[in-house]
Amino acid sequence: MFEKIRLAAACAAMLLALPAAHAGRTCEEGKPSVQAIERGLTLAERTAAALDASGQRVVILARAGQDLTKYGLRYSHLGYAYQQSDGQGGHVWRVVHKLNTCGTSESAIYRQGLGEFFLDTPWRYEAAWVVPAREVQDKLLPLLQDNVRAATLNTRAYSIVSYAWGQTYQQSNQWALETLALAMEPSATTRERAQAWLQFKGYQPTTLKIGPLTRLGGRATAANIAFDDHPNEKRFSDRIETV
């Protein structure tokens, strides 16, 4: 557990400087409580300790920002966590991920510490990660450290249910998957090529069953929900394929 003085200082700083962006969580007005910040920082500390003990340099890190259990999903958002030198002989963990600007249909790529990553008032204070093969880590690490390369396949237009094989919109986990393709296949410098690589490797997107009333309600009330990029034959049979 953090020392009380250290934690109080961190809480005060975070209350003043939380970003107005989100992914995999709700986008509600208001600052998080001190208790929520403490829980987020505690989760970040425990995650850092576990990642240090793993001996890995790059992992795919997931958080539970929203309750998606009715769709059979436990986690809602992921990013790439990687080790970075702290300039003093040690290291820190950074997370590169895509976030939607609150209340809009736009997004950007962010680089954050673990504390920031877990300070979004998640539905459940829980983390999970997948360890890529060493060869994959070796290819991902230099890409993640390069701002230009990390944003190569980013599409600003954002939809939380963007079509897995479309290029009109892009949600956060879709960016992560397509960026993995770019790391493994340097010629995959467009989203179309990255998706072709994923299809070649056998990737299959998640299929959500979302009826017309839910689709209509979501599109009418949120700027970051769109279904017009999905093929008609799938959309009108309530099959939404997304990442």
XYZ file of N, CA and C in Angstrom:
729
model
N 0.854 -1.197 0.000
C 0.000 0.000 0.000
C 0.884 1.241 0.000
N 0.457 2.284 -0.675
C 1.211 3.518 -0.704
C 1.226 4.156 0.680
N 2.280 4.895 0.992
C 2.292 5.703 2.198
C 1.236 6.780 2.062
N 0.615 7.172 3.184
C -0.512 8.093 3.143
C -0.132 9.440 2.534
N 1.026 9.975 2.901
C 1.424 11.288 2.385
C 1.635 11.214 0.882
N 2.320 10.158 0.445
C 2.604 9.984 -0.972
C 1.304 9.827 -1.759
N 0.381 9.055 -1.210
C -0.881 8.814 -1.885
C -1.716 10.079 -1.953
N -1.754 10.845 -0.863
C -2.538 12.080 -0.849
C -2.020 13.066 -1.883
N -0.703 13.160 -2.017
C -0.123 14.070 -3.006
C -0.477 13.631 -4.416
N -0.403 12.330 -4.655
C -0.747 11.816 -5.982
C -2.214 12.060 -6.289
N -3.074 11.853 -5.298
C -4.508 12.066 -5.494
C -4.793 13.511 -5.862
N -4.162 14.438 -5.158
C -4.382 15.857 -5.433
C -3.947 16.214 -6.839
N -2.804 15.674 -7.263
C -2.308 15.972 -8.606
C -3.240 15.422 -9.664
N -3.737 14.201 -9.458
C -4.598 13.577 -10.447
C -5.946 14.277 -10.543
N -6.446 14.786 -9.436
C -7.717 15.503 -9.466
C -7.632 16.739 -10.342
N -6.437 17.314 -10.437
C -6.246 18.537 -11.212
C -5.940 18.267 -12.673
N -5.485 17.054 -13.001
C -4.927 16.864 -14.346
C -5.385 15.609 -15.059
N -6.570 15.122 -14.790
C -7.050 13.948 -15.512
C -7.454 14.317 -16.932
N -7.079 13.528 -17.949
C -7.405 13.847 -19.336
C -8.872 13.629 -19.642
N -9.401 14.431 -20.552
C -10.810 14.293 -20.956
C -10.904 13.339 -22.132
N -10.499 12.108 -21.902
C -10.546 11.086 -22.943
C -10.847 9.761 -22.283
N -11.382 8.846 -23.064
C -11.738 7.558 -22.491
C -11.779 6.493 -23.563
N -11.754 5.259 -23.101
C -11.988 4.091 -23.953
C -12.292 2.938 -23.034
N -13.329 2.205 -23.365
C -13.695 1.075 -22.540
C -14.264 1.461 -21.198
N -14.777 2.664 -21.051
C -15.417 3.093 -19.814
C -16.465 4.130 -20.148
N -17.239 4.554 -19.137
C -18.226 5.595 -19.363
C -17.531 6.938 -19.463
N -18.239 7.930 -19.997
C -17.656 9.265 -20.169
C -18.557 10.253 -19.443
N -18.492 10.227 -18.132
C -19.375 11.038 -17.323
C -18.653 12.280 -16.815
N -19.435 13.343 -16.604
C -18.883 14.573 -16.066
C -18.518 14.371 -14.596
N -17.601 15.192 -14.099
C -17.248 15.133 -12.694
C -15.901 14.481 -12.462
N -15.258 14.889 -11.358
C -13.962 14.339 -10.999
C -14.138 13.056 -10.190
N -13.197 12.124 -10.316
C -13.277 10.904 -9.515
C -13.028 11.210 -8.043
N -13.536 10.377 -7.181
C -13.339 10.562 -5.748
C -11.915 10.179 -5.359
N -11.509 10.635 -4.179
C -10.190 10.267 -3.669
C -10.100 8.751 -3.504
N -11.188 8.123 -3.071
C -11.200 6.671 -2.913
C -10.983 5.970 -4.252
N -11.623 6.476 -5.313
C -11.452 5.875 -6.637
C -10.014 6.016 -7.112
N -9.423 7.182 -6.858
C -8.030 7.392 -7.262
C -7.104 6.471 -6.479
N -7.357 6.319 -5.188
C -6.533 5.432 -4.369
C -6.613 3.995 -4.879
N -7.810 3.561 -5.223
C -7.972 2.192 -5.727
C -7.260 2.019 -7.066
N -7.335 3.041 -7.925
C -6.653 2.975 -9.206
C -5.147 2.928 -9.054
N -4.605 3.753 -8.154
C -3.162 3.771 -7.933
C -2.681 2.472 -7.296
N -3.485 1.913 -6.409
C -3.122 0.636 -5.793
C -3.074 -0.470 -6.841
N -4.067 -0.482 -7.738
C -4.063 -1.466 -8.821
C -2.848 -1.266 -9.716
N -2.497 -0.015 -9.994
C -1.326 0.271 -10.824
C -0.052 -0.240 -10.162
N 0.069 -0.021 -8.853
C 1.258 -0.472 -8.126
C 1.371 -1.997 -8.153
N 0.263 -2.666 -7.918
C 0.280 -4.129 -7.926
C 0.568 -4.676 -9.319
N 0.020 -4.012 -10.321
C 0.267 -4.443 -11.697
C 1.733 -4.280 -12.059
N 2.327 -3.144 -11.663
C 3.745 -2.908 -11.946
C 4.612 -3.975 -11.288
N 4.295 -4.324 -10.045
C 5.070 -5.344 -9.342
C 4.955 -6.699 -10.042
N 3.755 -7.033 -10.478
C 3.550 -8.307 -11.168
C 4.264 -8.333 -12.516
N 4.216 -7.215 -13.236
C 4.899 -7.147 -14.525
C 6.410 -7.227 -14.344
N 6.932 -6.567 -13.312
C 8.366 -6.657 -13.027
C 8.765 -8.108 -12.770
N 7.946 -8.808 -11.990
C 8.254 -10.194 -11.638
C 8.159 -11.132 -12.838
N 7.402 -10.729 -13.857
C 7.215 -11.594 -15.029
C 8.459 -11.689 -15.894
N 9.319 -10.673 -15.810
C 10.523 -10.664 -16.629
C 10.290 -10.293 -18.081
N 9.090 -9.819 -18.407
C 8.760 -9.450 -19.784
C 9.058 -7.972 -20.030
N 9.158 -7.613 -21.303
C 9.385 -6.207 -21.665
C 8.165 -5.562 -22.292
N 7.308 -6.359 -22.926
C 6.083 -5.855 -23.554
C 4.958 -6.838 -23.261
N 3.817 -6.311 -22.836
C 2.629 -7.149 -22.655
C 1.419 -6.405 -23.207
N 0.376 -7.151 -23.508
C -0.909 -6.559 -23.882
C -1.732 -6.476 -22.602
N -2.011 -5.261 -22.152
C -2.627 -5.022 -20.848
C -4.092 -4.630 -21.012
N -4.974 -5.282 -20.255
C -6.413 -5.035 -20.362
C -6.978 -4.522 -19.048
N -8.023 -3.699 -19.161
C -8.741 -3.218 -17.986
C -10.245 -3.404 -18.212
N -10.994 -3.387 -17.120
C -12.449 -3.578 -17.178
C -13.130 -2.234 -16.973
N -13.182 -1.441 -18.020
C -13.753 -0.101 -17.910
C -15.263 -0.089 -17.846
N -15.900 -0.994 -18.568
C -17.356 -1.067 -18.612
C -17.817 -2.495 -18.369
N -19.055 -2.632 -17.924
C -19.645 -3.950 -17.721
C -20.174 -4.472 -19.057
N -19.433 -5.402 -19.656
C -19.823 -5.993 -20.932
C -20.161 -7.472 -20.780
N -20.490 -7.882 -19.560
C -20.746 -9.302 -19.325
C -21.940 -9.825 -20.119
N -22.905 -8.956 -20.431
C -24.057 -9.430 -21.208
C -23.667 -9.803 -22.629
N -22.476 -9.350 -23.059
C -21.957 -9.737 -24.370
C -20.900 -10.838 -24.249
N -20.725 -11.360 -23.030
C -19.751 -12.418 -22.820
C -18.320 -11.931 -22.756
N -18.118 -10.638 -22.471
C -16.785 -10.051 -22.438
C -16.443 -9.605 -21.018
N -15.242 -9.905 -20.566
C -14.817 -9.546 -19.211
C -14.064 -8.219 -19.180
N -13.305 -7.932 -20.246
C -12.507 -6.704 -20.302
C -12.952 -5.866 -21.494
N -12.830 -4.550 -21.362
C -13.374 -3.659 -22.385
C -12.318 -2.878 -23.158
N -11.100 -2.818 -22.645
C -10.099 -1.953 -23.276
C -8.713 -2.520 -23.051
N -7.855 -2.373 -24.059
C -6.485 -2.845 -23.912
C -5.495 -1.854 -24.509
N -4.272 -1.988 -24.059
C -3.172 -1.185 -24.580
C -1.898 -2.002 -24.487
N -0.805 -1.429 -24.980
C 0.491 -2.097 -24.901
C 1.291 -1.493 -23.756
N 1.640 -2.303 -22.772
C 2.500 -1.855 -21.676
C 3.926 -2.315 -21.973
N 4.872 -1.411 -21.804
C 6.262 -1.759 -22.096
C 7.197 -1.084 -21.099
N 8.372 -1.662 -20.931
C 9.378 -1.106 -20.037
C 10.116 0.043 -20.707
N 10.372 1.087 -19.919
C 11.143 2.231 -20.395
C 12.138 2.623 -19.310
N 13.351 2.940 -19.708
C 14.377 3.344 -18.746
C 13.950 4.602 -18.000
N 14.235 4.638 -16.700
C 13.931 5.843 -15.925
C 15.115 6.795 -15.846
N 16.213 6.462 -16.566
C 17.388 7.323 -16.587
C 18.253 7.215 -15.350
N 17.901 6.321 -14.441
C 18.651 6.173 -13.192
C 19.040 4.716 -12.948
N 19.124 3.969 -14.018
C 19.503 2.570 -13.897
C 18.350 1.619 -13.682
N 17.147 2.155 -13.570
C 15.965 1.320 -13.392
C 15.028 1.462 -14.574
N 13.763 1.166 -14.355
C 12.787 1.296 -15.436
C 11.413 1.623 -14.869
N 10.560 2.086 -15.736
C 9.149 2.307 -15.420
C 8.334 1.625 -16.513
N 7.038 1.463 -16.257
C 6.142 0.897 -17.260
C 5.302 2.002 -17.880
N 5.225 2.001 -19.197
C 4.399 2.947 -19.936
C 3.349 2.162 -20.725
N 2.233 2.814 -20.977
C 1.155 2.190 -21.750
C 0.844 3.058 -22.959
N 0.886 2.469 -24.144
C 0.480 3.152 -25.371
C -0.883 2.592 -25.759
N -1.854 3.486 -25.904
C -3.198 3.035 -26.268
C -3.975 4.169 -26.915
N -5.104 3.812 -27.486
C -5.947 4.768 -28.201
C -7.123 5.144 -27.312
N -7.411 6.458 -27.239
C -8.512 6.955 -26.425
C -9.433 7.835 -27.254
N -10.699 7.722 -26.957
C -11.736 8.547 -27.577
C -11.910 9.829 -26.770
N -11.904 10.977 -27.433
C -12.145 12.244 -26.749
C -13.597 12.297 -26.298
N -13.809 12.540 -25.012
C -15.153 12.474 -24.431
C -16.147 13.351 -25.180
N -17.302 12.765 -25.470
C -18.389 13.511 -26.093
C -18.217 13.765 -27.568
N -17.215 13.142 -28.206
C -16.960 13.362 -29.627
C -16.786 12.023 -30.339
N -16.630 12.106 -31.650
C -16.358 10.915 -32.462
C -14.901 10.896 -32.907
N -14.015 11.562 -32.166
C -12.599 11.627 -32.516
C -11.755 10.930 -31.454
N -10.525 10.601 -31.837
C -9.646 9.865 -30.933
C -8.193 10.189 -31.235
N -7.310 9.734 -30.348
C -5.876 9.949 -30.531
C -5.125 8.862 -29.773
N -3.828 8.756 -30.053
C -2.972 7.792 -29.376
C -2.326 8.474 -28.174
N -2.360 7.807 -27.026
C -1.816 8.350 -25.787
C -0.711 7.448 -25.252
N 0.234 8.074 -24.566
C 1.278 7.345 -23.842
C 1.148 7.744 -22.370
N 0.855 6.782 -21.516
C 0.583 7.077 -20.113
C 1.332 6.126 -19.189
N 1.403 6.509 -17.922
C 1.893 5.604 -16.900
C 0.778 4.667 -16.468
N 1.125 3.659 -15.692
C 0.109 2.717 -15.227
C -0.931 3.404 -14.352
N -0.495 4.396 -13.571
C -1.436 5.121 -12.728
C -2.534 5.771 -13.538
N -2.159 6.475 -14.591
C -3.154 7.120 -15.456
C -4.050 6.089 -16.136
N -3.463 4.977 -16.536
C -4.218 3.942 -17.250
C -5.367 3.396 -16.402
N -5.153 3.318 -15.084
C -6.180 2.752 -14.205
C -6.984 3.812 -13.452
N -6.816 5.083 -13.781
C -7.542 6.139 -13.071
C -8.766 6.608 -13.837
N -9.433 5.705 -14.507
C -10.613 6.060 -15.298
C -11.906 5.552 -14.665
N -11.893 5.349 -13.344
C -13.063 4.850 -12.621
C -13.648 3.624 -13.325
N -12.891 2.547 -13.389
C -13.365 1.356 -14.100
C -14.551 0.701 -13.404
N -15.243 -0.121 -14.142
C -16.360 -0.865 -13.578
C -15.861 -1.871 -12.542
N -14.683 -2.445 -12.805
C -14.095 -3.408 -11.884
C -12.595 -3.141 -11.813
N -12.047 -3.042 -10.618
C -10.618 -2.769 -10.453
C -9.848 -4.075 -10.607
N -9.585 -4.393 -11.837
C -8.949 -5.661 -12.174
C -8.166 -5.485 -13.463
N -7.018 -6.127 -13.539
C -6.190 -6.063 -14.743
C -5.868 -7.477 -15.213
N -5.609 -7.592 -16.494
C -5.164 -8.864 -17.064
C -4.189 -8.542 -18.183
N -3.302 -9.458 -18.469
C -2.389 -9.218 -19.586
C -2.045 -10.517 -20.293
N -1.668 -10.344 -21.538
C -1.216 -11.451 -22.381
C 0.239 -11.193 -22.726
N 1.057 -12.211 -22.627
C 2.486 -12.077 -22.915
C 2.757 -12.527 -24.343
N 3.133 -11.613 -25.236
C 3.490 -12.018 -26.603
C 4.782 -12.833 -26.600
N 4.979 -13.609 -27.639
C 6.236 -14.334 -27.799
C 7.391 -13.342 -27.836
N 8.580 -13.797 -27.458
C 9.738 -12.897 -27.393
C 9.997 -12.216 -28.731
N 9.835 -12.946 -29.819
C 10.031 -12.359 -31.148
C 9.057 -11.212 -31.385
N 7.814 -11.381 -30.946
C 6.804 -10.336 -31.111
C 7.152 -9.132 -30.245
N 7.594 -9.371 -29.022
C 7.998 -8.274 -28.147
C 9.145 -7.474 -28.762
N 10.103 -8.183 -29.339
C 11.258 -7.512 -29.946
C 10.844 -6.591 -31.090
N 9.777 -6.940 -31.790
C 9.311 -6.109 -32.900
C 8.374 -4.999 -32.431
N 7.628 -5.261 -31.379
C 6.706 -4.252 -30.867
C 7.426 -3.121 -30.139
N 8.452 -3.455 -29.375
C 9.077 -2.463 -28.499
C 9.561 -1.212 -29.224
N 10.363 -1.317 -30.297
C 10.801 -0.089 -30.976
C 9.654 0.688 -31.601
N 8.622 -0.005 -32.045
C 7.460 0.690 -32.612
C 6.744 1.496 -31.532
N 6.549 0.906 -30.368
C 5.835 1.583 -29.288
C 6.600 2.792 -28.766
N 7.913 2.763 -28.867
C 8.736 3.872 -28.388
C 8.788 5.035 -29.373
N 8.293 4.823 -30.578
C 8.340 5.818 -31.648
C 6.947 6.415 -31.843
N 6.795 7.702 -31.544
C 5.474 8.337 -31.633
C 4.878 8.255 -33.033
N 5.706 8.435 -34.050
C 5.219 8.434 -35.426
C 4.754 7.038 -35.829
N 5.579 6.038 -35.579
C 5.219 4.670 -35.958
C 4.003 4.172 -35.178
N 3.921 4.532 -33.902
C 2.792 4.075 -33.088
C 1.463 4.609 -33.607
N 1.501 5.772 -34.233
C 0.266 6.395 -34.733
C 0.044 6.167 -36.222
N 0.887 5.356 -36.860
C 0.800 5.157 -38.306
C -0.593 4.733 -38.757
N -1.208 3.808 -38.054
C -2.493 3.252 -38.484
C -3.676 3.849 -37.732
N -3.441 4.912 -36.990
C -4.544 5.526 -36.254
C -5.498 6.265 -37.184
N -6.784 6.005 -37.027
C -7.844 6.752 -37.704
C -8.560 7.573 -36.647
N -8.631 8.882 -36.841
C -9.230 9.745 -35.817
C -10.712 9.473 -35.625
N -11.421 9.177 -36.716
C -12.862 8.903 -36.614
C -13.079 7.647 -35.776
N -13.852 7.785 -34.708
C -13.970 6.723 -33.707
C -15.398 6.220 -33.579
N -15.542 4.918 -33.529
C -16.811 4.291 -33.161
C -16.493 3.119 -32.257
N -17.181 3.037 -31.147
C -16.899 1.981 -30.180
C -17.251 0.600 -30.725
N -18.060 0.560 -31.778
C -18.439 -0.712 -32.406
C -18.022 -0.727 -33.876
N -16.884 -0.151 -34.187
C -16.429 -0.086 -35.579
C -16.289 -1.487 -36.174
N -16.599 -1.579 -37.468
C -16.530 -2.857 -38.178
C -15.080 -3.336 -38.231
N -14.864 -4.588 -37.856
C -13.510 -5.125 -37.740
C -12.717 -5.053 -39.035
N -13.412 -5.147 -40.186
C -12.724 -5.142 -41.481
C -12.999 -3.854 -42.260
N -13.392 -2.811 -41.589
C -13.642 -1.528 -42.244
C -12.546 -0.525 -41.946
N -12.546 0.573 -42.704
C -11.563 1.632 -42.480
C -12.193 3.002 -42.217
N -13.524 3.057 -42.127
C -14.199 4.338 -41.895
C -13.959 4.834 -40.482
N -14.135 3.950 -39.515
C -13.922 4.267 -38.102
C -12.881 3.304 -37.540
N -12.474 3.602 -36.318
C -11.534 2.693 -35.647
C -11.712 2.830 -34.136
N -11.925 1.712 -33.455
C -11.981 1.777 -32.001
C -10.634 1.378 -31.409
N -10.538 1.492 -30.096
C -9.239 1.380 -29.433
C -8.575 0.020 -29.623
N -9.325 -1.043 -29.412
C -8.738 -2.373 -29.532
C -8.404 -2.719 -30.979
N -9.144 -2.131 -31.901
C -8.873 -2.324 -33.325
C -7.522 -1.714 -33.687
N -7.257 -0.508 -33.174
C -5.943 0.106 -33.406
C -4.838 -0.801 -32.890
N -5.014 -1.357 -31.684
C -3.984 -2.201 -31.086
C -3.706 -3.428 -31.948
N -4.747 -4.050 -32.442
C -4.585 -5.257 -33.249
C -3.922 -4.939 -34.588
N -4.345 -3.865 -35.224
C -3.761 -3.490 -36.508
C -2.305 -3.051 -36.338
N -1.997 -2.427 -35.208
C -0.617 -2.028 -34.941
C 0.266 -3.245 -34.711
N -0.287 -4.286 -34.123
C 0.449 -5.549 -34.001
C 0.808 -6.077 -35.383
N -0.138 -5.997 -36.313
C 0.128 -6.440 -37.683
C 1.259 -5.630 -38.302
N 1.263 -4.316 -38.059
C 2.321 -3.454 -38.597
C 3.680 -3.832 -38.025
N 3.723 -4.138 -36.734
C 4.989 -4.522 -36.112
C 5.532 -5.817 -36.710
N 4.643 -6.750 -37.001
C 5.071 -8.048 -37.503
C 5.307 -8.052 -39.007
N 4.624 -7.170 -39.726
C 4.751 -7.091 -41.180
C 4.960 -5.626 -41.566
N 6.219 -5.185 -41.709
C 6.516 -3.772 -41.971
C 5.835 -3.192 -43.206
N 5.435 -4.041 -44.163
C 4.771 -3.525 -45.362
C 3.299 -3.209 -45.106
N 2.784 -3.567 -43.933
C 1.372 -3.318 -43.607
C 1.194 -1.881 -43.123
N 1.511 -0.939 -43.982
C 1.514 0.476 -43.605
C 0.170 1.164 -43.809
N -0.834 0.421 -44.241
C -2.195 0.949 -44.332
C -3.103 0.013 -43.544
N -4.252 0.502 -43.163
C -5.177 -0.331 -42.406
C -5.658 -1.514 -43.243
N -5.852 -1.287 -44.517
C -6.291 -2.372 -45.397
C -5.269 -3.501 -45.417
N -3.982 -3.147 -45.515
C -2.936 -4.167 -45.528
C -2.823 -4.860 -44.175
N -2.946 -4.096 -43.102
C -2.872 -4.687 -41.764
C -4.008 -5.679 -41.549
N -5.200 -5.322 -41.999
C -6.344 -6.221 -41.856
C -6.183 -7.465 -42.724
N -5.587 -7.298 -43.890
C -5.335 -8.454 -44.754
C -4.370 -9.425 -44.068
N -3.361 -8.881 -43.384
C -2.409 -9.721 -42.652
C -3.118 -10.471 -41.529
N -3.992 -9.778 -40.812
C -4.739 -10.413 -39.722
C -5.636 -11.538 -40.245
N -6.284 -11.298 -41.388
C -7.124 -12.334 -41.984
C -6.281 -13.529 -42.415
N -5.119 -13.254 -42.990
C -4.209 -14.313 -43.422
C -3.767 -15.171 -42.234
N -3.600 -14.522 -41.074
C -3.171 -15.237 -39.869
C -4.332 -15.916 -39.143
N -5.539 -15.758 -39.667
C -6.679 -16.465 -39.104
C -7.440 -15.739 -38.020
N -7.207 -14.437 -37.869
C -7.937 -13.699 -36.827
C -9.431 -13.656 -37.143
N -10.252 -13.869 -36.125
C -11.705 -13.783 -36.262
C -12.246 -12.789 -35.241
N -12.980 -11.776 -35.683
C -13.490 -10.760 -34.757
C -14.609 -11.295 -33.871
N -14.909 -10.524 -32.831
C -16.035 -10.840 -31.957
C -17.336 -10.451 -32.653
N -18.341 -11.304 -32.569
C -19.652 -10.989 -33.135
C -20.624 -10.706 -31.996
N -21.120 -9.476 -31.939
C -22.093 -9.076 -30.927
C -23.486 -9.104 -31.536
N -24.456 -9.562 -30.781
C -25.847 -9.539 -31.240
C -26.491 -8.270 -30.691
N -26.680 -7.280 -31.560
C -27.238 -5.990 -31.163
C -28.442 -5.698 -32.046
N -29.612 -5.649 -31.440
C -30.853 -5.450 -32.174
C -31.052 -4.031 -32.664
N -32.059 -3.803 -33.518
C -32.276 -2.488 -34.131
C -32.588 -1.381 -33.132
N -33.336 -1.672 -32.079
C -33.664 -0.631 -31.104
C -32.425 -0.183 -30.344
N -31.579 -1.127 -29.989
C -30.330 -0.783 -29.310
C -29.426 0.021 -30.229
N -29.349 -0.386 -31.505
C -28.521 0.349 -32.459
C -29.027 1.771 -32.635
N -30.324 1.914 -32.791
C -30.905 3.237 -33.000
C -30.694 4.120 -31.780
N -30.899 3.559 -30.594
C -30.724 4.334 -29.377
C -29.288 4.768 -29.181
N -28.349 3.863 -29.451
C -26.943 4.202 -29.301
C -26.503 5.278 -30.264
N -26.919 5.165 -31.511
C -26.512 6.139 -32.530
C -27.106 7.509 -32.241
N -28.316 7.544 -31.677
C -28.993 8.818 -31.444
C -28.476 9.539 -30.212
N -27.889 8.812 -29.273
C -27.520 9.428 -28.000
C -26.022 9.568 -27.775
N -25.190 8.989 -28.618
C -23.745 9.047 -28.405
C -23.017 9.325 -29.712
N -22.080 10.272 -29.654
C -21.325 10.642 -30.854
C -20.340 9.556 -31.262
N -19.948 8.696 -30.316
C -18.920 7.699 -30.613
C -19.484 6.319 -30.930
N -20.744 6.263 -31.356
C -21.356 4.998 -31.772
C -21.899 5.148 -33.184
N -21.449 4.286 -34.081
C -21.926 4.304 -35.469
C -21.966 2.874 -35.988
N -22.952 2.598 -36.814
C -23.106 1.258 -37.382
C -23.067 1.266 -38.909
N -22.953 2.443 -39.520
C -23.067 2.528 -40.971
C -21.881 1.931 -41.714
N -20.807 1.579 -41.002
C -19.669 0.945 -41.665
C -19.822 -0.570 -41.750
N -20.836 -1.130 -41.099
C -21.044 -2.578 -41.127
C -21.825 -2.979 -42.381
N -21.472 -4.098 -43.001
C -22.215 -4.564 -44.181
C -23.695 -4.741 -43.845
N -24.561 -4.343 -44.769
C -26.003 -4.395 -44.509
C -26.490 -5.788 -44.131
N -25.966 -6.810 -44.829
C -26.467 -8.164 -44.575
C -26.143 -8.631 -43.155
N -25.095 -8.078 -42.562
C -24.750 -8.433 -41.186
C -25.445 -7.507 -40.191
N -25.449 -6.222 -40.508
C -26.068 -5.258 -39.596
C -27.550 -5.542 -39.411
N -28.264 -5.789 -40.509
C -29.710 -5.981 -40.423
C -30.111 -7.378 -39.948
N -29.113 -8.234 -39.733
C -29.384 -9.520 -39.081
C -28.837 -9.498 -37.654
N -28.564 -8.275 -37.172
C -28.152 -8.021 -35.782
C -26.784 -8.594 -35.447
N -25.937 -8.806 -36.459
C -24.592 -9.334 -36.225
C -23.578 -8.215 -36.414
N -23.011 -7.752 -35.314
C -22.048 -6.657 -35.340
C -20.664 -7.228 -35.065
N -19.813 -7.237 -36.078
C -18.468 -7.788 -35.952
C -17.499 -6.670 -35.590
N -16.900 -6.782 -34.418
C -15.978 -5.755 -33.956
C -14.828 -6.417 -33.211
N -13.856 -5.625 -32.791
C -12.674 -6.165 -32.106
C -12.901 -6.142 -30.595
